[in-house]
Amino acid sequence: MIPVDWTYTYKIRSFDKRYSYQTRSIIDKNEERIIAECQSYLTAYEKGLRPNYCTDIDLLLERLKEFQAEKNKAEELTTV
């Protein structure tokens, strides 16, 4: 799907374990459908079939690459 580096992800903390288990259960039961619908959305997006108010995935990926480049540059400066 979308290549996302794990440094951009985080866990959602919930104090209600029942909610966490229920959410995980729903996701697990519907995983194939979720993946298929995401793939369909991305395929349509690539073809230019986009909802009026959709996220600009190309811009998002560009910004993530820019952020990673800036982060790498900052790390290089601190390790010199």
mmCIF file of C-alpha atoms in Angstrom:
data_model
loop_
_atom_site.group_PDB
_atom_site.id
_atom_site.type_symbol
_atom_site.label_atom_id
_atom_site.label_comp_id
_atom_site.label_asym_id
_atom_site.label_seq_id
_atom_site.Cartn_x
_atom_site.Cartn_y
_atom_site.Cartn_z
ATOM 1 C CA MET A 1 0.000 0.000 0.000
ATOM 2 C CA ILE A 2 1.578 3.311 1.031
ATOM 3 C CA PRO A 3 5.223 3.011 2.080
ATOM 4 C CA VAL A 4 5.292 4.462 5.592
ATOM 5 C CA ASP A 5 8.405 4.383 7.704
ATOM 6 C CA TRP A 6 7.663 3.087 11.214
ATOM 7 C CA THR A 7 9.075 6.312 12.674
ATOM 8 C CA TYR A 8 5.889 8.067 11.494
ATOM 9 C CA THR A 9 3.546 5.711 13.312
ATOM 10 C CA TYR A 10 2.509 5.602 16.933
ATOM 11 C CA LYS A 11 0.257 3.511 19.105
ATOM 12 C CA ILE A 12 -3.097 4.794 20.192
ATOM 13 C CA ARG A 13 -3.262 4.383 23.927
ATOM 14 C CA SER A 14 -6.541 3.316 25.407
ATOM 15 C CA PHE A 15 -7.242 2.823 29.073
ATOM 16 C CA ASP A 16 -10.188 0.585 28.260
ATOM 17 C CA LYS A 17 -8.740 -2.795 27.281
ATOM 18 C CA ARG A 18 -12.157 -4.054 26.169
ATOM 19 C CA TYR A 19 -12.285 -1.270 23.579
ATOM 20 C CA SER A 20 -8.783 -2.135 22.359
ATOM 21 C CA TYR A 21 -9.629 -5.831 22.040
ATOM 22 C CA GLN A 22 -12.917 -5.078 20.312
ATOM 23 C CA THR A 23 -11.253 -2.717 17.841
ATOM 24 C CA ARG A 24 -8.463 -5.215 17.130
ATOM 25 C CA SER A 25 -11.053 -7.967 16.664
ATOM 26 C CA ILE A 26 -13.023 -5.908 14.139
ATOM 27 C CA ILE A 27 -9.858 -5.059 12.199
ATOM 28 C CA ASP A 28 -8.674 -8.668 12.214
ATOM 29 C CA LYS A 29 -12.058 -9.977 11.005
ATOM 30 C CA ASN A 30 -12.160 -7.419 8.182
ATOM 31 C CA GLU A 31 -8.470 -7.257 7.257
ATOM 32 C CA GLU A 32 -8.850 -8.642 3.736
ATOM 33 C CA ARG A 33 -11.742 -6.292 2.968
ATOM 34 C CA ILE A 34 -9.846 -3.300 4.397
ATOM 35 C CA ILE A 35 -6.785 -4.101 2.279
ATOM 36 C CA ALA A 36 -8.887 -4.646 -0.863
ATOM 37 C CA GLU A 37 -10.736 -1.352 -0.385
ATOM 38 C CA CYS A 38 -7.489 0.536 0.258
ATOM 39 C CA GLN A 39 -5.960 -0.953 -2.872
ATOM 40 C CA SER A 40 -9.055 -0.036 -4.909
ATOM 41 C CA TYR A 41 -8.922 3.512 -3.569
ATOM 42 C CA LEU A 42 -5.237 3.860 -4.439
ATOM 43 C CA THR A 43 -5.739 2.386 -7.912
ATOM 44 C CA ALA A 44 -8.566 4.847 -8.599
ATOM 45 C CA TYR A 45 -6.445 7.669 -7.137
ATOM 46 C CA GLU A 46 -3.598 6.832 -9.524
ATOM 47 C CA LYS A 47 -6.052 6.990 -12.439
ATOM 48 C CA GLY A 48 -7.174 10.447 -11.341
ATOM 49 C CA LEU A 49 -10.534 9.300 -9.951
ATOM 50 C CA ARG A 50 -10.396 11.182 -6.657
ATOM 51 C CA PRO A 51 -13.083 12.422 -4.302
ATOM 52 C CA ASN A 52 -13.409 16.223 -4.160
ATOM 53 C CA TYR A 53 -11.931 16.464 -0.680
ATOM 54 C CA CYS A 54 -9.342 13.706 -0.631
ATOM 55 C CA THR A 55 -5.890 13.756 0.883
ATOM 56 C CA ASP A 56 -3.198 14.638 -1.645
ATOM 57 C CA ILE A 57 -1.173 11.445 -1.260
ATOM 58 C CA ASP A 58 1.550 12.615 -3.639
ATOM 59 C CA LEU A 59 2.037 15.809 -1.638
ATOM 60 C CA LEU A 60 2.031 13.854 1.610
ATOM 61 C CA LEU A 61 4.746 11.488 0.365
ATOM 62 C CA GLU A 62 6.773 14.454 -0.915
ATOM 63 C CA ARG A 63 6.573 16.148 2.489
ATOM 64 C CA LEU A 64 7.562 12.929 4.265
ATOM 65 C CA LYS A 65 10.626 12.613 2.007
ATOM 66 C CA GLU A 66 11.540 16.253 2.671
ATOM 67 C CA PHE A 67 11.162 15.706 6.410
ATOM 68 C CA GLN A 68 13.355 12.597 6.275
ATOM 69 C CA ALA A 69 16.014 14.472 4.262
ATOM 70 C CA GLU A 70 16.032 17.320 6.812
ATOM 71 C CA LYS A 71 16.230 14.821 9.658
ATOM 72 C CA ASN A 72 19.159 13.034 7.999
ATOM 73 C CA LYS A 73 20.936 16.347 7.412
ATOM 74 C CA ALA A 74 20.464 17.357 11.058
ATOM 75 C CA GLU A 75 21.809 13.979 12.223
ATOM 76 C CA GLU A 76 24.865 14.385 9.968
ATOM 77 C CA LEU A 77 25.579 17.805 11.463
ATOM 78 C CA THR A 78 25.357 16.497 15.017
ATOM 79 C CA THR A 79 27.598 13.479 14.347
ATOM 80 C CA VAL A 80 30.399 15.512 12.728
#
